[in-house]
Amino acid sequence: MKPSRPLYEREPELAAAAHAVDALCGAQATGGLLVFSGEAGIGKTALLAEIQAMAVDRCTVWSARGGETVTSVPFHVVRQLLQPALDQFPADDVKALFGSWYEIAAPALGLAEPTGPQPDPQGVRDGLDWVVSRLASRLASRLSHRPLLLIIDDAHWADGESLAWLASFTARLGELKVLVVQAHRPEELAAREARRTAAGSHPAQVRVALRALTPDATAELVRATLGDHADDPFCREVWAVTGGNPYEAVELVAKVQDRELAPLEESAGLLRELGASARGSGLVARLERLGTNANRFAWAAAVLGTDISQDLAATLAGMSPAEAADCTARLREARIVSGFDPLEFVHPLIATAVYRSIPPATRTAMHGRAAWAITRAGLGPAAASRHLLEVHPDDDQELVEQLRAAANQHLAVGAPEAARRCLERALQEPPRHDVRATLLYELGCATLLSSPPTTVQHLRAALDMPGLADELRVDATYRLAAALSHNNQLKEAALALAAEAERTAPGPGLMRLQAAHFLWEGMRATEEDGPGRSRRLAANADHLTGRDNAERALLTLRAFDAMLRGENSQLIVDLCERALVNGHPARGLGWTDTEWGFELPTLLGITYAFTDQLDRAEELFGEAVRAFEISGWSGAHLAFAHTLLGLVHRRRGRLAEAEGFLREGLRLADRVGSGLPVHWDAACLLIDTLLARGRITEARKIADQYDFALPYPSAMVLPDAPCVRGRLLLAEGRTKEAVTELEAAGQSLEPRGRFNGIWGPWSGDLARALADEDPDRAAQLANSARVHAERFGTDTAIGEALRCVALFAGPDEAAHLLGEAVRHLEASPSSYELALALFDHGVATRSRRELARVHKLATACGAEGLASRAQQAQASIRSTE
């Protein structure tokens, strides 16, 4: 395709773009990411304009541009992309497009006022993905056949929230009929590598670096403007002065025209002076020659940044609309701005030069005036906040309150980093002494999802200062403990709660602190006095009825602790039922309750799962998925909810379904970060599930991928991590290492009185590992596990224990014990464990019929390894009959 305007030496770039557009518009409709990088003025914007012209008749094109002065404005680039398209639809159609994501993602685009709980930033990104995907599908439907092309210029200046969305969205472009074309300056983007960028790695990505023009191409550009009579020495000097930078070459040639210089060798000596006026101080001097008013108006426009309102610029410059219009005309004629209302600078280099030419004190004052003008225009504190961030601290309490209000608005649309910037700036003002502690508390809450260590720092500072109300002190301590726990500091979390509880008067606040203390103490992988804590918890909880959330929290913690200890399962279930409201798991301690956190309903569901109450557990965890999706909590929270559903399916023996949920949990967790608590839980359960399926190599791959090995985290893992790792080592034939691991598990669990053999099956697996080497000790371990299982009383626990004891009995007694194991497991919901017991019983009694039943049941469970063993056992029995 022939370019609509001259583009020199850009044939490879245009060819790459044409190939990508053809792929998007072809029969297969393949999307992708095309990234152009290069220094300022190298021609990225012109190239993107040509690509847009190339595609406009075949695609629906949305475009956006980052701006140097608006990097702190959350979702600025995303709004440019999506708002114009969505403005074409009636309000009801927009709501339908968003579907259940409307309340989560629409506020980020300025299409709705935020309602409900603070959204998780990952949830907002997922909502934006949903909307763009829906729009792309509609555009590519049979009615229009116009796939979607997104063009983002100056991506190095995109705001952090837009960059994060682009990173997640472009990673899945292979699934969508969307092409994203992005241009950026590599050195600028490298300076922001701490943020996620749109240059993520995926199969559909093509990267192209733009190079400066050669002397021949520069000469062609010169002669296209000045005429064929421009001689070689003159053209060569244009190239030398500009370094082959297309923007600077075009500007220099335009100035040659303005000065009516002959493009001949005798004029070449003037080119360096003319070139200097296209940038830096030369550009500033040229601007000053346009007059004081034009200079002041250009300053106002530079402070406002992008999408410049002529009225706001006039207000900021202190001039009438007529004066502003006159200044706009002069700036347009001088090729400094383009457009009318809104205005834009002709090139980012010009905007940067003008902004940096403003005397610092004047620039600061203009930002303050811009904030005032934006607030007066009714655009709100969030819109004004980027200017407030630039104002020098001056003990202005009104500014402190404006920044706090802006932070609340940023949090409400899922932009905690923007909120953090506002609150940190408010601290510099500084706030009044009686406000400082509350502001630190708000800052700690703002960073809870993005940076637990920062949250710890701010909340500790808030608690160390006077002025924090008692209710906020309790909440700050609770959140501090949660942040410490997420930072793998459970001991510190428990100590902070104990210290605050000592100074808190009796009442709901104290009960909340006590419950949190029991929670994080109990979740520690090691503990000084586990039995003592369990006794104190029982004394505090056993008499409670569950009349409020504080009582329900203590009852939940007591039930979970009793489950780990292997106390009577009927007692445990009774405690769980008292923790519910009218027997309903969706009421009471809710999944998105910001006062108590999601940990308590999680423990309640886990307790049900390990007491054979799997219907209850599945109901709870299904409610978790729905609650997190509705609230947009689609980061670590949703990852954990899928992990918990994987637990339920693993306990039911639905191994294929369990694997699906657990892999999805890991995928969701991977989007958030690495080494999170949910990674340990999901990997542990997935390894256990894969071993049950007979897929030892895959289990090892997961263990290696997620560093499932020593050192373990300070928090316990679901189920017990050393037990599962010991089981993996046994499956790999590494018996000595397995024995060491399982003995260490027992030495950790037994002193704490944790005898639940389903949660921590160390004794049964250790007995199997020692069966040949030390059969007496192995039999003792098996019998001890049986005692604890019968005390616990669930059919799964008893059946598993009997199956292990049978290993060390004579043939007749073993057959009887295995028959009892089958009877118990048939009464349980644990299909896979039943299949194991049936296999052992079928082998012991040489029953081909029973082994056939094993094959059918194991196949239904997804336990391919066990199904194969059952077939082999049948064949072996048949061959000897």
PDB file of N, CA and C in Angstrom, residues 63 435 573:
ATOM      1  N   SER A  63      -7.660   4.961  19.462  1.00  0.00           N
ATOM      2  CA  SER A  63      -6.291   5.395  19.711  1.00  0.00           C
ATOM      3  C   SER A  63      -6.202   6.166  21.016  1.00  0.00           C
ATOM      4  N   VAL A 435      -4.406  14.834  63.032  1.00  0.00           N
ATOM      5  CA  VAL A 435      -4.845  14.186  61.791  1.00  0.00           C
ATOM      6  C   VAL A 435      -3.787  13.209  61.282  1.00  0.00           C
ATOM      7  N   VAL A 573     -18.449 -30.283  64.106  1.00  0.00           N
ATOM      8  CA  VAL A 573     -19.537 -29.853  63.226  1.00  0.00           C
ATOM      9  C   VAL A 573     -20.521 -28.983  63.983  1.00  0.00           C
TER      10      VAL A 573
END
